[in-house]
PDB file of C-alpha atoms in Angstrom:
ATOM      1  CA  MET A   1      57.896 -64.444  22.286  1.00  0.00           C
ATOM      2  CA  ILE A   2      57.170 -61.494  20.364  1.00  0.00           C
ATOM      3  CA  PHE A   3      53.591 -60.162  19.840  1.00  0.00           C
ATOM      4  CA  ARG A   4      52.773 -58.799  16.876  1.00  0.00           C
ATOM      5  CA  ARG A   5      49.995 -56.167  16.638  1.00  0.00           C
ATOM      6  CA  ARG A   6      47.419 -56.693  14.157  1.00  0.00           C
ATOM      7  CA  LYS A   7      46.819 -53.786  11.902  1.00  0.00           C
ATOM      8  CA  HIS A   8      42.687 -53.327  12.008  1.00  0.00           C
ATOM      9  CA  GLN A   9      41.585 -51.849   8.670  1.00  0.00           C
ATOM     10  CA  VAL A  10      38.757 -49.348   9.183  1.00  0.00           C
ATOM     11  CA  PRO A  11      36.263 -49.664   6.850  1.00  0.00           C
ATOM     12  CA  SER A  12      35.652 -46.619   4.707  1.00  0.00           C
ATOM     13  CA  LEU A  13      32.166 -45.415   3.836  1.00  0.00           C
ATOM     14  CA  ASN A  14      31.375 -43.962   0.721  1.00  0.00           C
ATOM     15  CA  THR A  15      29.608 -41.021   1.468  1.00  0.00           C
ATOM     16  CA  THR A  16      29.245 -39.483  -2.056  1.00  0.00           C
ATOM     17  CA  SER A  17      25.715 -40.714  -2.542  1.00  0.00           C
ATOM     18  CA  THR A  18      25.075 -39.324   1.341  1.00  0.00           C
ATOM     19  CA  ALA A  19      26.509 -35.841   0.212  1.00  0.00           C
ATOM     20  CA  ASP A  20      24.428 -35.972  -3.490  1.00  0.00           C
ATOM     21  CA  ILE A  21      21.234 -36.678  -1.528  1.00  0.00           C
ATOM     22  CA  SER A  22      21.985 -33.366   0.967  1.00  0.00           C
ATOM     23  CA  PHE A  23      22.740 -31.311  -1.919  1.00  0.00           C
ATOM     24  CA  MET A  24      19.283 -32.325  -3.436  1.00  0.00           C
ATOM     25  CA  LEU A  25      17.404 -31.733  -0.347  1.00  0.00           C
ATOM     26  CA  LEU A  26      18.517 -28.221   0.172  1.00  0.00           C
ATOM     27  CA  ILE A  27      18.302 -27.505  -3.611  1.00  0.00           C
ATOM     28  CA  PHE A  28      14.328 -28.567  -3.175  1.00  0.00           C
ATOM     29  CA  PHE A  29      14.034 -26.636   0.004  1.00  0.00           C
ATOM     30  CA  LEU A  30      15.596 -23.658  -1.581  1.00  0.00           C
ATOM     31  CA  VAL A  31      13.217 -23.796  -4.834  1.00  0.00           C
ATOM     32  CA  THR A  32       9.902 -24.524  -2.803  1.00  0.00           C
ATOM     33  CA  THR A  33      10.140 -21.918  -0.014  1.00  0.00           C
ATOM     34  CA  ASN A  34       8.774 -18.739  -0.362  1.00  0.00           C
ATOM     35  CA  MET A  35      11.100 -16.002   0.582  1.00  0.00           C
ATOM     36  CA  ASP A  36       9.536 -12.690  -0.682  1.00  0.00           C
ATOM     37  CA  ILE A  37       8.922  -9.875   1.479  1.00  0.00           C
ATOM     38  CA  ASP A  38       5.381  -8.636   1.185  1.00  0.00           C
ATOM     39  CA  LYS A  39       5.076  -5.116  -0.248  1.00  0.00           C
ATOM     40  CA  GLY A  40       2.066  -3.006   0.046  1.00  0.00           C
ATOM     41  CA  LEU A  41       0.560   0.108   1.613  1.00  0.00           C
ATOM     42  CA  SER A  42      -0.261  -0.436   5.430  1.00  0.00           C
ATOM     43  CA  ARG A  43      -3.488   0.936   5.878  1.00  0.00           C
ATOM     44  CA  GLN A  44      -6.252  -0.264   8.288  1.00  0.00           C
ATOM     45  CA  LEU A  45      -9.811  -0.021   6.888  1.00  0.00           C
ATOM     46  CA  PRO A  46     -12.640   0.630   9.578  1.00  0.00           C
ATOM     47  CA  PRO A  47     -14.818  -2.160  10.833  1.00  0.00           C
ATOM     48  CA  TYR A  48     -17.828  -2.661   8.306  1.00  0.00           C
ATOM     49  CA  ASN A  49     -20.680  -2.020  10.708  1.00  0.00           C
ATOM     50  CA  LYS A  50     -24.268  -2.536   8.730  1.00  0.00           C
ATOM     51  CA  GLU A  51     -26.365  -0.185  10.926  1.00  0.00           C
ATOM     52  CA  GLU A  52     -23.538   2.788  10.304  1.00  0.00           C
ATOM     53  CA  SER A  53     -23.195   2.313   6.320  1.00  0.00           C
ATOM     54  CA  GLN A  54     -25.767   5.166   4.855  1.00  0.00           C
ATOM     55  CA  GLU A  55     -25.581   6.778   1.358  1.00  0.00           C
ATOM     56  CA  SER A  56     -24.093  10.257   2.047  1.00  0.00           C
ATOM     57  CA  PHE A  57     -24.098  13.204  -0.435  1.00  0.00           C
ATOM     58  CA  VAL A  58     -21.100  15.072  -0.692  1.00  0.00           C
ATOM     59  CA  SER A  59     -20.986  18.739  -1.939  1.00  0.00           C
ATOM     60  CA  LYS A  60     -18.627  19.366  -4.603  1.00  0.00           C
ATOM     61  CA  GLY A  61     -17.030  22.151  -2.369  1.00  0.00           C
ATOM     62  CA  THR A  62     -15.733  20.043  -0.003  1.00  0.00           C
ATOM     63  CA  THR A  63     -14.272  17.388  -2.315  1.00  0.00           C
ATOM     64  CA  LEU A  64     -10.812  17.250  -3.975  1.00  0.00           C
ATOM     65  CA  ASP A  65     -10.597  15.031  -6.923  1.00  0.00           C
ATOM     66  CA  LEU A  66      -7.254  13.773  -7.523  1.00  0.00           C
ATOM     67  CA  THR A  67      -6.768  11.773 -10.796  1.00  0.00           C
ATOM     68  CA  ILE A  68      -3.799   9.942 -12.411  1.00  0.00           C
ATOM     69  CA  THR A  69      -3.905   9.686 -16.226  1.00  0.00           C
ATOM     70  CA  ALA A  70      -3.002   6.687 -18.369  1.00  0.00           C
ATOM     71  CA  THR A  71       0.160   8.795 -19.211  1.00  0.00           C
ATOM     72  CA  ASN A  72       1.140   9.194 -15.283  1.00  0.00           C
ATOM     73  CA  LYS A  73      -0.231  12.957 -15.168  1.00  0.00           C
ATOM     74  CA  LEU A  74      -1.674  14.250 -11.899  1.00  0.00           C
ATOM     75  CA  LEU A  75      -4.839  16.017 -12.047  1.00  0.00           C
ATOM     76  CA  VAL A  76      -5.952  18.245  -9.233  1.00  0.00           C
ATOM     77  CA  ASN A  77      -9.774  18.908  -9.512  1.00  0.00           C
ATOM     78  CA  GLY A  78      -9.359  18.668 -13.464  1.00  0.00           C
ATOM     79  CA  GLU A  79      -5.994  20.915 -13.471  1.00  0.00           C
ATOM     80  CA  PRO A  80      -2.647  19.583 -14.247  1.00  0.00           C
ATOM     81  CA  SER A  81      -0.406  19.620 -11.118  1.00  0.00           C
ATOM     82  CA  ARG A  82       2.995  17.883  -9.831  1.00  0.00           C
ATOM     83  CA  ILE A  83       2.635  15.090  -7.458  1.00  0.00           C
ATOM     84  CA  GLU A  84       5.467  16.765  -5.436  1.00  0.00           C
ATOM     85  CA  GLY A  85       3.840  19.338  -4.073  1.00  0.00           C
ATOM     86  CA  LEU A  86       0.697  17.486  -3.395  1.00  0.00           C
ATOM     87  CA  ASP A  87       0.810  17.240  -0.012  1.00  0.00           C
ATOM     88  CA  LYS A  88       0.654  21.243   0.791  1.00  0.00           C
ATOM     89  CA  LYS A  89      -2.261  21.217  -1.675  1.00  0.00           C
ATOM     90  CA  VAL A  90      -3.685  18.732   0.490  1.00  0.00           C
ATOM     91  CA  GLU A  91      -2.943  20.250   4.121  1.00  0.00           C
ATOM     92  CA  THR A  92      -4.401  23.601   2.404  1.00  0.00           C
ATOM     93  CA  PHE A  93      -7.731  22.014   1.590  1.00  0.00           C
ATOM     94  CA  VAL A  94      -8.386  20.199   4.916  1.00  0.00           C
ATOM     95  CA  ASN A  95      -7.376  23.037   6.905  1.00  0.00           C
ATOM     96  CA  SER A  96     -10.036  24.991   4.829  1.00  0.00           C
ATOM     97  CA  VAL A  97     -13.009  22.683   4.543  1.00  0.00           C
ATOM     98  CA  GLY A  98     -12.531  20.953   7.919  1.00  0.00           C
ATOM     99  CA  LYS A  99     -13.768  17.226   8.978  1.00  0.00           C
ATOM    100  CA  LYS A 100     -16.208  17.216   6.304  1.00  0.00           C
ATOM    101  CA  HIS A 101     -13.507  16.908   3.377  1.00  0.00           C
ATOM    102  CA  LEU A 102     -13.526  13.842   1.464  1.00  0.00           C
ATOM    103  CA  ILE A 103     -10.104  13.346  -1.297  1.00  0.00           C
ATOM    104  CA  LYS A 104     -11.261  11.303  -4.140  1.00  0.00           C
ATOM    105  CA  VAL A 105      -8.553   9.333  -5.779  1.00  0.00           C
ATOM    106  CA  ASP A 106      -8.890   8.107  -9.590  1.00  0.00           C
ATOM    107  CA  VAL A 107      -6.265   6.020 -11.049  1.00  0.00           C
ATOM    108  CA  ASP A 108      -6.468   4.778 -14.607  1.00  0.00           C
ATOM    109  CA  PRO A 109      -5.391   1.149 -14.732  1.00  0.00           C
ATOM    110  CA  GLN A 110      -2.699   1.968 -17.475  1.00  0.00           C
ATOM    111  CA  ALA A 111      -1.024   4.112 -15.227  1.00  0.00           C
ATOM    112  CA  SER A 112       2.438   3.189 -13.366  1.00  0.00           C
ATOM    113  CA  TYR A 113       2.441   1.770  -9.721  1.00  0.00           C
ATOM    114  CA  GLU A 114       5.089   4.309  -9.134  1.00  0.00           C
ATOM    115  CA  SER A 115       2.899   7.176  -9.744  1.00  0.00           C
ATOM    116  CA  TYR A 116       0.126   5.896  -7.583  1.00  0.00           C
ATOM    117  CA  PHE A 117       2.422   5.083  -4.763  1.00  0.00           C
ATOM    118  CA  GLN A 118       3.887   8.724  -4.990  1.00  0.00           C
ATOM    119  CA  LEU A 119       0.447   9.998  -4.686  1.00  0.00           C
ATOM    120  CA  GLN A 120      -0.315   7.812  -1.957  1.00  0.00           C
ATOM    121  CA  ASN A 121       3.108   9.195  -0.117  1.00  0.00           C
ATOM    122  CA  GLN A 122       1.955  12.624  -0.458  1.00  0.00           C
ATOM    123  CA  LEU A 123      -1.577  11.920   1.001  1.00  0.00           C
ATOM    124  CA  VAL A 124       0.206  10.093   3.958  1.00  0.00           C
ATOM    125  CA  SER A 125       2.822  13.055   4.450  1.00  0.00           C
ATOM    126  CA  ALA A 126      -0.585  15.548   4.391  1.00  0.00           C
ATOM    127  CA  TYR A 127      -2.203  13.501   7.018  1.00  0.00           C
ATOM    128  CA  ASN A 128       0.796  13.025   8.954  1.00  0.00           C
ATOM    129  CA  GLN A 129       1.483  16.935   8.970  1.00  0.00           C
ATOM    130  CA  LEU A 130      -2.121  17.661   9.875  1.00  0.00           C
ATOM    131  CA  ARG A 131      -2.264  15.542  12.602  1.00  0.00           C
ATOM    132  CA  ASN A 132       0.949  16.739  14.107  1.00  0.00           C
ATOM    133  CA  GLN A 133      -0.615  20.179  14.022  1.00  0.00           C
ATOM    134  CA  THR A 134      -3.659  19.056  15.530  1.00  0.00           C
ATOM    135  CA  ALA A 135      -1.709  17.535  18.468  1.00  0.00           C
ATOM    136  CA  GLN A 136       0.116  20.213  19.073  1.00  0.00           C
ATOM    137  CA  ARG A 137      -2.692  22.388  19.090  1.00  0.00           C
ATOM    138  CA  LEU A 138      -4.609  20.359  21.426  1.00  0.00           C
ATOM    139  CA  PHE A 139      -1.991  19.033  23.544  1.00  0.00           C
ATOM    140  CA  GLY A 140       1.027  20.777  22.995  1.00  0.00           C
ATOM    141  CA  ARG A 141       2.981  17.564  21.751  1.00  0.00           C
ATOM    142  CA  PRO A 142       3.926  16.075  18.837  1.00  0.00           C
ATOM    143  CA  TYR A 143       1.322  13.156  17.489  1.00  0.00           C
ATOM    144  CA  ALA A 144       3.613  10.407  17.805  1.00  0.00           C
ATOM    145  CA  SER A 145       4.481  10.834  21.814  1.00  0.00           C
ATOM    146  CA  LEU A 146       0.879  11.316  22.320  1.00  0.00           C
ATOM    147  CA  SER A 147      -1.002   8.157  24.263  1.00  0.00           C
ATOM    148  CA  PRO A 148      -3.382   6.080  22.471  1.00  0.00           C
ATOM    149  CA  ALA A 149      -6.403   7.799  23.721  1.00  0.00           C
ATOM    150  CA  ARG A 150      -5.201  10.980  22.608  1.00  0.00           C
ATOM    151  CA  LYS A 151      -4.409   9.935  19.183  1.00  0.00           C
ATOM    152  CA  GLU A 152      -7.891   8.848  18.505  1.00  0.00           C
ATOM    153  CA  GLN A 153      -8.806  12.386  19.909  1.00  0.00           C
ATOM    154  CA  VAL A 154      -6.510  13.676  17.318  1.00  0.00           C
ATOM    155  CA  LYS A 155      -7.681  11.233  14.453  1.00  0.00           C
ATOM    156  CA  GLU A 156     -11.489  12.274  15.212  1.00  0.00           C
ATOM    157  CA  ALA A 157     -10.202  15.774  15.309  1.00  0.00           C
ATOM    158  CA  CYS A 158      -8.507  14.861  11.953  1.00  0.00           C
ATOM    159  CA  PRO A 159     -10.330  12.206  10.159  1.00  0.00           C
ATOM    160  CA  GLN A 160      -8.603  10.705   7.199  1.00  0.00           C
ATOM    161  CA  ARG A 161     -11.491  10.341   4.523  1.00  0.00           C
ATOM    162  CA  ILE A 162      -9.988   9.060   1.011  1.00  0.00           C
ATOM    163  CA  ALA A 163     -12.362   7.568  -1.541  1.00  0.00           C
ATOM    164  CA  GLU A 164     -10.855   5.691  -4.125  1.00  0.00           C
ATOM    165  CA  GLN A 165     -12.375   4.461  -7.493  1.00  0.00           C
ATOM    166  CA  TYR A 166     -11.503   1.633  -8.675  1.00  0.00           C
ATOM    167  CA  HIS A 167     -12.023   0.526 -12.291  1.00  0.00           C
ATOM    168  CA  ALA A 168     -12.864  -3.226 -12.791  1.00  0.00           C
ATOM    169  CA  GLU A 169     -11.269  -3.332 -16.489  1.00  0.00           C
ATOM    170  CA  ALA A 170     -10.025  -0.541 -18.908  1.00  0.00           C
ATOM    171  CA  PRO A 171     -12.195   0.474 -21.698  1.00  0.00           C
ATOM    172  CA  SER A 172      -9.333  -0.120 -24.201  1.00  0.00           C
ATOM    173  CA  MET A 173      -8.678  -3.613 -22.559  1.00  0.00           C
ATOM    174  CA  GLN A 174     -12.441  -4.855 -23.350  1.00  0.00           C
ATOM    175  CA  ARG A 175     -12.983  -7.034 -26.034  1.00  0.00           C
ATOM    176  CA  THR A 176     -16.088  -6.966 -28.126  1.00  0.00           C
ATOM    177  CA  GLN A 177     -17.124 -10.149 -29.888  1.00  0.00           C
ATOM    178  CA  GLN A 178     -19.074 -10.055 -33.303  1.00  0.00           C
ATOM    179  CA  LYS A 179     -20.693 -12.539 -34.952  1.00  0.00           C
ATOM    180  CA  GLY A 180     -22.081 -13.366 -38.465  1.00  0.00           C
ATOM    181  CA  GLY A 181     -22.419 -10.964 -41.439  1.00  0.00           C
ATOM    182  CA  GLN A 182     -20.316  -8.352 -42.808  1.00  0.00           C
ATOM    183  CA  GLN A 183     -19.667  -5.369 -40.760  1.00  0.00           C
TER     184      GLN A 183
END
């Protein structure tokens, strides 16, 4: 007797629809997922304390006014200046005035973000340099290598005192509504 082997046919699966659904799900998740990287300034504001909040008067001699105009020009105490050398001016000012200094930043709403961030970078550079100098003077080491307690001492000796002025809406952008009659 001769045995014949039966050939078994494997049923074929139509995977076209499965691939289509997988592709559509992939596209859906790619479109709905937020992949933006947060950009901004890393600044930590001091905690708000109602008991400590009080109105204070600042002498004109202890204030450094930094203004960026609508045309991205920097004014230091009303005088035109370059952003590139601002860190040295801030260092000199803070060293001459001491802990009572105040840096007032006023940026026109029409100014570019680039000029604003250049100004902020110069301020950060100046304060980093000042804190390094203070750490060297007090502890003989750079600021970055100090313990957290000593960093706080340096921050108290060299506080970062910056006040920014915010504009709710630029005057040129305000709309005036006129009613009735001939003007």
